[in-house]
């Protein structure tokens, strides 16, 4: 066995900006309002504040017209304007009544409290070139020391707005996720400020992004927002709890009872719930047993049929099912009277139709034509998070291992998944990275090596910056990240100065950079393997059916 | 030292790698077995794709048919780069199966014939509705190559299909590949028939309409037991052995009871019943004597004309034909105004007649006739038939009566005429002289001299003769008819007078005596009376004169085809001619042989026994109004009007459909229209 | 189901088109055996490409499953082409018989294999277990070890002599026994059922400790039975390829030789 000695990769070996931020610049930065109440002494010696700023942030210079990021892109950095101005452009709110988004900028300011942090803003007047019009997007001008990008960074979901640079020689301070995480960890005021920001932006984004309010004008929407609350159930740390319970129960899923309750069945419905992120289990009580009937994810709405029904003198104002946060769930609660006052009158037709249909039937319709047991299987195993899970139809799979061979062929001879995993009936979810909607593996990475591809959102690991700390592997609730021994191109194992094997996190990268998609899927000769969004139960059942000889399909 | 020995790593082969090995070994083994088998068993054993048809079983070597395979074993590997050609291989087939010279052309027919047929088909009724598969076939797989390069045997005849395989099975679709007329089926799209089945007039002039409507009625009314009237079609028509054609029963069976006397001429009202074959023509003996032309003794009483037969027999070369033409122009009974050269020609002619008459009694007739067959391509029996076994005594009697001293005269006469007037004497002539001399007469030495002598006089008359020969035919015809007319008068007048030399004790004249036909002599003529139907003498002279265009031959032909000609052969037997040079008398009705080369075949036999009461009339409907006789006025067989209405396609399609009585092309059409002679043997007689 | 019908129809259409084209070709005075022969050979070549495609899964040439589907339907198409080429007749020559036989073996094993790949997975489903095919011997050894431990009383009390006796004489044969494909159809499931019944009758006569041992033993036996079934089916899934693939390359060898022979003996190319 050949061995090659090399230097162990360490954190900050490759600073975010290529080179560390010079010391005097770090000092200057620490003086900006964002950090004004951060106490440097609270930081441990292993990661002093100045080093965090020096290595996990960078100052980027932009010219007029540059895009900092675009809506829909993936990114976990937060930006602070140091010099110049930028403009945030939200996608046009889908509207059925085509009301102009008038003076949305000032409304937003009023809502998010940016006014306070942007005291030295050059003015609240919108850009004269952006006249209010039917198609003009809501525009928010950001000036010196304004902060943006919080929502994307915290939710690890796509950016909700595009940011464009307005002036030449604009300087932005970019804090990548590890910096943000460490700052929040050691500085309470900073964390609170960030969480506050997140709640405010999340609430607005949730309202703004929902077509439920398509017919509501902006001023009313603002009124709704002022009355709404942003709530979180559970926490992001769910993954560790899940793993612990999974290992202790020897593969058995945790009891439903341990999941935080959002609302109980038949309790008074005090408001409309809009899901901002996370997954919510929908349950139904049968005697003493609570059974899963479905789940709700981002952009889901709870309680609309009941509110509508009551307003029309039909039914009672209570929750039709039980709702529990699977891991965690962020949602916006709008009080019932506000909904009745502002939303119902202008309710888009399709919502009304759907709500009445739901109300008419005894139970809320199951989400898919896939048997309910599958739903339970997905929710129990947290597979609702899987955007590109590897599903294997065991009624088709002949164990030929062509998928494994293909994966190995695509990854230097080592397959990046195991053709085994929890199986329900004929569906096996194999141990391959699911490229989660909310990839919690990203949270603890000290270097940001594991990240989402900017465009596709695929979770990939940057080999150059991965230091083999195994934080991601530990964080993955599905055990889909492996620590692999690193070899040099000649095949020799790499060891550090102490002779310890150097490892690196490895996982499915969906064959990024190869034409034609994941090799495993393409290599399956029997149509037995697909990479799927497990939430898309329609597609999944269609697939399970399309290749089944079951005539019931 | 560790107590536990570390066992060496022993990898277990995966099933996949075993499979790969098995695969490689299998492929290698199969290849090796092939090579070994071929080495030890040979190609005829191993790679022969299957047994050949029983008829081909004697063929043991691949190379017999695959002309590029010379040896067994692996020789075929070389053949991959040295492929045989279809033509070469087809020749191997043709070494046993005899076909026409154009065997590898489509239908074994010459290209110009195919072209003519195609043009004819394109101009006439055309097929409708090319099937769309043919459109594609024509566009993607054109067959034009086949017409130029030929269609080879293996295109249709596939071997190695087993002992009992049908080697001549061909799908109907393949016919359409080449044919300009493409259609869906016989019923749907096949071109209509034109005048089927009458492409030409019948060879025998038999007017069904007039017989049915008139002659049979009259004969029936006559109630003569010897004259039978047919009651059914089958009384005259009978199925041929090939089961295809309907033949006409022989003359003797169906015609002779009414028509035989017409041939014999027994009811003839005018003219002699026999045809004048040889005469001693009347000459103006007085004038000849006055002009010092020596013709020897010549009976002054003769007024006979020169017969075209004699003229033809004497005119065996250009010079002689010229002289004879000149003589024919003269009024031999009045030579007063004749020029010297004309008289010289008459002199020559007189001696030639004498020689001919004498020769016919003195030498074998074939020798006499051979002289005018200078190409030597006539069979001896044909020559014999031309004289119809003319008995020597008839000629001898004629010599005795007409020219008692002819032998002596000929011996004494130096036949300068031939020497002077004939340009050259051919070998036949010399032989003739030799034969004459072989009689033991002392003039043998003279003849070669005369034969060898060439003369200028003949060239003088040459031009004249040619010019004269232009309208020779007409004159001769007139002359002939005049002759018969005068002969008739003469015979009636001088019957008694002429009886004397014949001096029969029963006192019947020669013509009456020859009641069943044959030779007889009357006055200065030797005549022949037909001996019933299919008389060989007449037939021989018809065939001879029909094929020649010389004035003499035309004269003979005119005599024979004359409306009042003895035998009246051409009353029924039609004459075909595409031009004057090649007339042909149709002696028989259409035969199977005559139908070779036809593209359409109808087999009568399977069609018998229709439930339909109409029988033959189902297809053959009498056309009472047709001008049947008009079709025989000229020599063109294609201008005609049949007694029967043409058979239309609808008659056939009543039964011949895909799901009824078969509508495949090969039902009515043969590919090898000339037929194929199955294996020919070229075995020599053992010595 | 809908796809099945659609693809079958498509194949039938292709077969019909081939028959039609060959008919037109034949009617155009050419030797149609050349056309359908080349269709057959090229078709076989495409079928072989499928195995190459499986060997190089990374080439962006479409999904292997699409290839597989095409492979199966093309196989049926080629069966029709084969029937056309051989003129629906038995082969006659020695060489041709060999080629014919190889093709038939290929076709029959192919159809059988297609049936297996569709039917066996659900059988495996009934005998679920995570053992990879190459780990079967190890799994078997482990079960045997577990049984041995039970009888010998490793970590507990040794089993009674009646159990030991029963184990040595009756059970060990089954636990040691091969799990072969042939065995699957000859032995199972009656052997297993018989053993269970014998265990039941023995268990009645045992004390509590013995009953416990027998319960554990029964588990082992059940696992072994499942393992046997799985192994047999997995083997079946692999063994048919031992016929199909060697026959493929053997036939390709003969087919190429066949083409060489044909072109040597033919007179002129149509």
PDB file of C-alpha atoms in Angstrom, chain A residues 310-451:
ATOM      1  CA  UNK A 310     -67.525  30.214   8.131  1.00  0.00           C
ATOM      2  CA  UNK A 311     -67.797  33.497   6.293  1.00  0.00           C
ATOM      3  CA  UNK A 312     -70.355  31.861   4.030  1.00  0.00           C
ATOM      4  CA  UNK A 313     -72.150  30.414   7.041  1.00  0.00           C
ATOM      5  CA  UNK A 314     -71.027  26.878   6.609  1.00  0.00           C
ATOM      6  CA  UNK A 315     -68.992  24.690   8.883  1.00  0.00           C
ATOM      7  CA  UNK A 316     -67.091  25.498  12.007  1.00  0.00           C
ATOM      8  CA  UNK A 317     -63.956  27.465  12.592  1.00  0.00           C
ATOM      9  CA  UNK A 318     -61.642  24.724  13.699  1.00  0.00           C
ATOM     10  CA  UNK A 319     -58.621  22.844  12.437  1.00  0.00           C
ATOM     11  CA  UNK A 320     -59.708  19.869  10.345  1.00  0.00           C
ATOM     12  CA  UNK A 321     -56.527  17.911  11.093  1.00  0.00           C
ATOM     13  CA  UNK A 322     -53.608  17.879  13.416  1.00  0.00           C
ATOM     14  CA  UNK A 323     -50.470  19.624  12.223  1.00  0.00           C
ATOM     15  CA  UNK A 324     -46.968  18.947  13.464  1.00  0.00           C
ATOM     16  CA  UNK A 325     -43.600  20.304  12.410  1.00  0.00           C
ATOM     17  CA  UNK A 326     -41.399  17.627  10.928  1.00  0.00           C
ATOM     18  CA  UNK A 327     -37.987  18.801  12.151  1.00  0.00           C
ATOM     19  CA  UNK A 328     -38.840  22.448  11.920  1.00  0.00           C
ATOM     20  CA  UNK A 329     -41.313  24.656  10.192  1.00  0.00           C
ATOM     21  CA  UNK A 330     -41.462  28.398   9.639  1.00  0.00           C
ATOM     22  CA  UNK A 331     -44.877  29.797   9.026  1.00  0.00           C
ATOM     23  CA  UNK A 332     -46.834  33.027   8.894  1.00  0.00           C
ATOM     24  CA  UNK A 333     -50.014  33.296  10.865  1.00  0.00           C
ATOM     25  CA  UNK A 334     -52.642  35.819   9.704  1.00  0.00           C
ATOM     26  CA  UNK A 335     -55.483  36.381  12.161  1.00  0.00           C
ATOM     27  CA  UNK A 336     -58.852  35.173  10.952  1.00  0.00           C
ATOM     28  CA  UNK A 337     -60.564  38.548  11.116  1.00  0.00           C
ATOM     29  CA  UNK A 338     -57.842  40.111   8.980  1.00  0.00           C
ATOM     30  CA  UNK A 339     -58.280  37.379   6.382  1.00  0.00           C
ATOM     31  CA  UNK A 340     -62.025  37.816   6.458  1.00  0.00           C
ATOM     32  CA  UNK A 341     -61.688  41.538   6.098  1.00  0.00           C
ATOM     33  CA  UNK A 342     -59.050  41.822   3.402  1.00  0.00           C
ATOM     34  CA  UNK A 343     -58.578  38.566   1.602  1.00  0.00           C
ATOM     35  CA  UNK A 344     -61.909  36.813   1.180  1.00  0.00           C
ATOM     36  CA  UNK A 345     -63.518  39.579  -0.844  1.00  0.00           C
ATOM     37  CA  UNK A 346     -60.826  39.417  -3.473  1.00  0.00           C
ATOM     38  CA  UNK A 347     -60.006  35.732  -3.232  1.00  0.00           C
ATOM     39  CA  UNK A 348     -58.617  34.436  -6.523  1.00  0.00           C
ATOM     40  CA  UNK A 349     -61.106  32.139  -8.180  1.00  0.00           C
ATOM     41  CA  UNK A 350     -59.018  28.997  -8.105  1.00  0.00           C
ATOM     42  CA  UNK A 351     -58.439  29.255  -4.367  1.00  0.00           C
ATOM     43  CA  UNK A 352     -62.110  29.721  -3.751  1.00  0.00           C
ATOM     44  CA  UNK A 353     -63.029  26.789  -5.949  1.00  0.00           C
ATOM     45  CA  UNK A 354     -60.513  24.534  -4.310  1.00  0.00           C
ATOM     46  CA  UNK A 355     -61.487  25.604  -0.823  1.00  0.00           C
ATOM     47  CA  UNK A 356     -65.164  24.986  -1.447  1.00  0.00           C
ATOM     48  CA  UNK A 357     -64.379  21.596  -2.947  1.00  0.00           C
ATOM     49  CA  UNK A 358     -62.349  20.666   0.112  1.00  0.00           C
ATOM     50  CA  UNK A 359     -65.083  21.852   2.399  1.00  0.00           C
ATOM     51  CA  UNK A 360     -67.664  19.867   0.506  1.00  0.00           C
ATOM     52  CA  UNK A 361     -65.845  16.593   0.935  1.00  0.00           C
ATOM     53  CA  UNK A 362     -65.622  15.041   4.360  1.00  0.00           C
ATOM     54  CA  UNK A 363     -61.843  14.881   4.522  1.00  0.00           C
ATOM     55  CA  UNK A 364     -59.132  16.876   2.865  1.00  0.00           C
ATOM     56  CA  UNK A 365     -58.207  14.946  -0.271  1.00  0.00           C
ATOM     57  CA  UNK A 366     -55.048  12.934  -0.009  1.00  0.00           C
ATOM     58  CA  UNK A 367     -52.277  14.624  -1.802  1.00  0.00           C
ATOM     59  CA  UNK A 368     -51.588  11.878  -4.309  1.00  0.00           C
ATOM     60  CA  UNK A 369     -52.955   8.717  -5.741  1.00  0.00           C
ATOM     61  CA  UNK A 370     -50.033   6.996  -4.086  1.00  0.00           C
ATOM     62  CA  UNK A 371     -51.249   4.887  -1.161  1.00  0.00           C
ATOM     63  CA  UNK A 372     -51.190   6.727   2.137  1.00  0.00           C
ATOM     64  CA  UNK A 373     -48.637   4.349   3.577  1.00  0.00           C
ATOM     65  CA  UNK A 374     -46.065   5.770   1.191  1.00  0.00           C
ATOM     66  CA  UNK A 375     -46.732   9.258   2.527  1.00  0.00           C
ATOM     67  CA  UNK A 376     -46.198   8.015   6.026  1.00  0.00           C
ATOM     68  CA  UNK A 377     -43.009   6.324   4.931  1.00  0.00           C
ATOM     69  CA  UNK A 378     -41.732   9.553   3.393  1.00  0.00           C
ATOM     70  CA  UNK A 379     -42.632  11.732   6.312  1.00  0.00           C
ATOM     71  CA  UNK A 380     -41.318   9.329   8.933  1.00  0.00           C
ATOM     72  CA  UNK A 381     -38.001   9.096   7.177  1.00  0.00           C
ATOM     73  CA  UNK A 382     -37.915  12.833   6.415  1.00  0.00           C
ATOM     74  CA  UNK A 383     -37.778  12.019   2.709  1.00  0.00           C
ATOM     75  CA  UNK A 384     -39.991  14.995   1.974  1.00  0.00           C
ATOM     76  CA  UNK A 385     -36.755  16.896   2.009  1.00  0.00           C
ATOM     77  CA  UNK A 386     -35.409  14.953  -0.966  1.00  0.00           C
ATOM     78  CA  UNK A 387     -35.267  16.867  -4.203  1.00  0.00           C
ATOM     79  CA  UNK A 388     -33.264  14.292  -6.127  1.00  0.00           C
ATOM     80  CA  UNK A 389     -33.592  11.130  -4.081  1.00  0.00           C
ATOM     81  CA  UNK A 390     -32.655   7.819  -5.611  1.00  0.00           C
ATOM     82  CA  UNK A 391     -35.790   5.726  -5.829  1.00  0.00           C
ATOM     83  CA  UNK A 392     -35.526   2.076  -6.795  1.00  0.00           C
ATOM     84  CA  UNK A 393     -38.491   0.003  -7.795  1.00  0.00           C
ATOM     85  CA  UNK A 394     -37.730  -3.344  -6.251  1.00  0.00           C
ATOM     86  CA  UNK A 395     -40.273  -4.994  -8.465  1.00  0.00           C
ATOM     87  CA  UNK A 396     -38.027  -4.153 -11.363  1.00  0.00           C
ATOM     88  CA  UNK A 397     -34.554  -4.219  -9.917  1.00  0.00           C
ATOM     89  CA  UNK A 398     -32.682  -7.404 -10.692  1.00  0.00           C
ATOM     90  CA  UNK A 399     -29.679  -6.471  -8.544  1.00  0.00           C
ATOM     91  CA  UNK A 400     -27.439  -6.255 -11.571  1.00  0.00           C
ATOM     92  CA  UNK A 401     -25.518  -3.371  -9.994  1.00  0.00           C
ATOM     93  CA  UNK A 402     -25.152  -1.587 -13.300  1.00  0.00           C
ATOM     94  CA  UNK A 403     -26.053   1.615 -11.456  1.00  0.00           C
ATOM     95  CA  UNK A 404     -23.242   1.108  -8.977  1.00  0.00           C
ATOM     96  CA  UNK A 405     -20.774   0.326 -11.747  1.00  0.00           C
ATOM     97  CA  UNK A 406     -21.882   3.402 -13.661  1.00  0.00           C
ATOM     98  CA  UNK A 407     -21.466   5.564 -10.575  1.00  0.00           C
ATOM     99  CA  UNK A 408     -18.014   4.135 -10.012  1.00  0.00           C
ATOM    100  CA  UNK A 409     -17.115   4.755 -13.628  1.00  0.00           C
ATOM    101  CA  UNK A 410     -18.173   8.355 -13.245  1.00  0.00           C
ATOM    102  CA  UNK A 411     -16.234   8.892 -10.011  1.00  0.00           C
ATOM    103  CA  UNK A 412     -12.740   7.509 -10.427  1.00  0.00           C
ATOM    104  CA  UNK A 413     -13.755   3.931  -9.726  1.00  0.00           C
ATOM    105  CA  UNK A 414     -15.511   4.492  -6.428  1.00  0.00           C
ATOM    106  CA  UNK A 415     -19.275   4.456  -6.266  1.00  0.00           C
ATOM    107  CA  UNK A 416     -20.801   7.268  -4.261  1.00  0.00           C
ATOM    108  CA  UNK A 417     -23.890   5.511  -3.050  1.00  0.00           C
ATOM    109  CA  UNK A 418     -24.977   2.176  -1.671  1.00  0.00           C
ATOM    110  CA  UNK A 419     -27.742   0.261  -3.398  1.00  0.00           C
ATOM    111  CA  UNK A 420     -29.581  -0.306  -0.140  1.00  0.00           C
ATOM    112  CA  UNK A 421     -31.810   1.701   2.072  1.00  0.00           C
ATOM    113  CA  UNK A 422     -35.224   1.849   3.681  1.00  0.00           C
ATOM    114  CA  UNK A 423     -37.782   0.094   1.557  1.00  0.00           C
ATOM    115  CA  UNK A 424     -41.483   0.517   1.565  1.00  0.00           C
ATOM    116  CA  UNK A 425     -43.458  -2.024  -0.419  1.00  0.00           C
ATOM    117  CA  UNK A 426     -41.795  -1.843  -3.831  1.00  0.00           C
ATOM    118  CA  UNK A 427     -40.024   1.452  -3.314  1.00  0.00           C
ATOM    119  CA  UNK A 428     -36.505   1.610  -1.986  1.00  0.00           C
ATOM    120  CA  UNK A 429     -34.928   4.960  -1.234  1.00  0.00           C
ATOM    121  CA  UNK A 430     -31.283   4.162  -1.712  1.00  0.00           C
ATOM    122  CA  UNK A 431     -28.463   5.730   0.230  1.00  0.00           C
ATOM    123  CA  UNK A 432     -27.550   8.447  -2.166  1.00  0.00           C
ATOM    124  CA  UNK A 433     -27.526  12.179  -1.527  1.00  0.00           C
ATOM    125  CA  UNK A 434     -31.054  13.471  -2.017  1.00  0.00           C
ATOM    126  CA  UNK A 435     -29.936  17.057  -2.672  1.00  0.00           C
ATOM    127  CA  UNK A 436     -32.409  18.245  -0.068  1.00  0.00           C
ATOM    128  CA  UNK A 437     -34.635  21.243  -0.398  1.00  0.00           C
ATOM    129  CA  UNK A 438     -33.107  22.242   2.911  1.00  0.00           C
ATOM    130  CA  UNK A 439     -29.632  20.768   2.959  1.00  0.00           C
ATOM    131  CA  UNK A 440     -28.772  20.793   6.640  1.00  0.00           C
ATOM    132  CA  UNK A 441     -25.364  19.341   5.843  1.00  0.00           C
ATOM    133  CA  UNK A 442     -24.397  22.856   4.801  1.00  0.00           C
ATOM    134  CA  UNK A 443     -24.994  24.330   8.233  1.00  0.00           C
ATOM    135  CA  UNK A 444     -21.959  23.120  10.083  1.00  0.00           C
ATOM    136  CA  UNK A 445     -19.359  23.161   7.345  1.00  0.00           C
ATOM    137  CA  UNK A 446     -16.473  25.224   8.719  1.00  0.00           C
ATOM    138  CA  UNK A 447     -15.149  26.204   5.288  1.00  0.00           C
ATOM    139  CA  UNK A 448     -18.186  26.347   3.079  1.00  0.00           C
ATOM    140  CA  UNK A 449     -16.761  23.532   1.028  1.00  0.00           C
ATOM    141  CA  UNK A 450     -20.132  21.866   0.855  1.00  0.00           C
ATOM    142  CA  UNK A 451     -22.450  24.238  -0.930  1.00  0.00           C
TER     143      UNK A 451
END
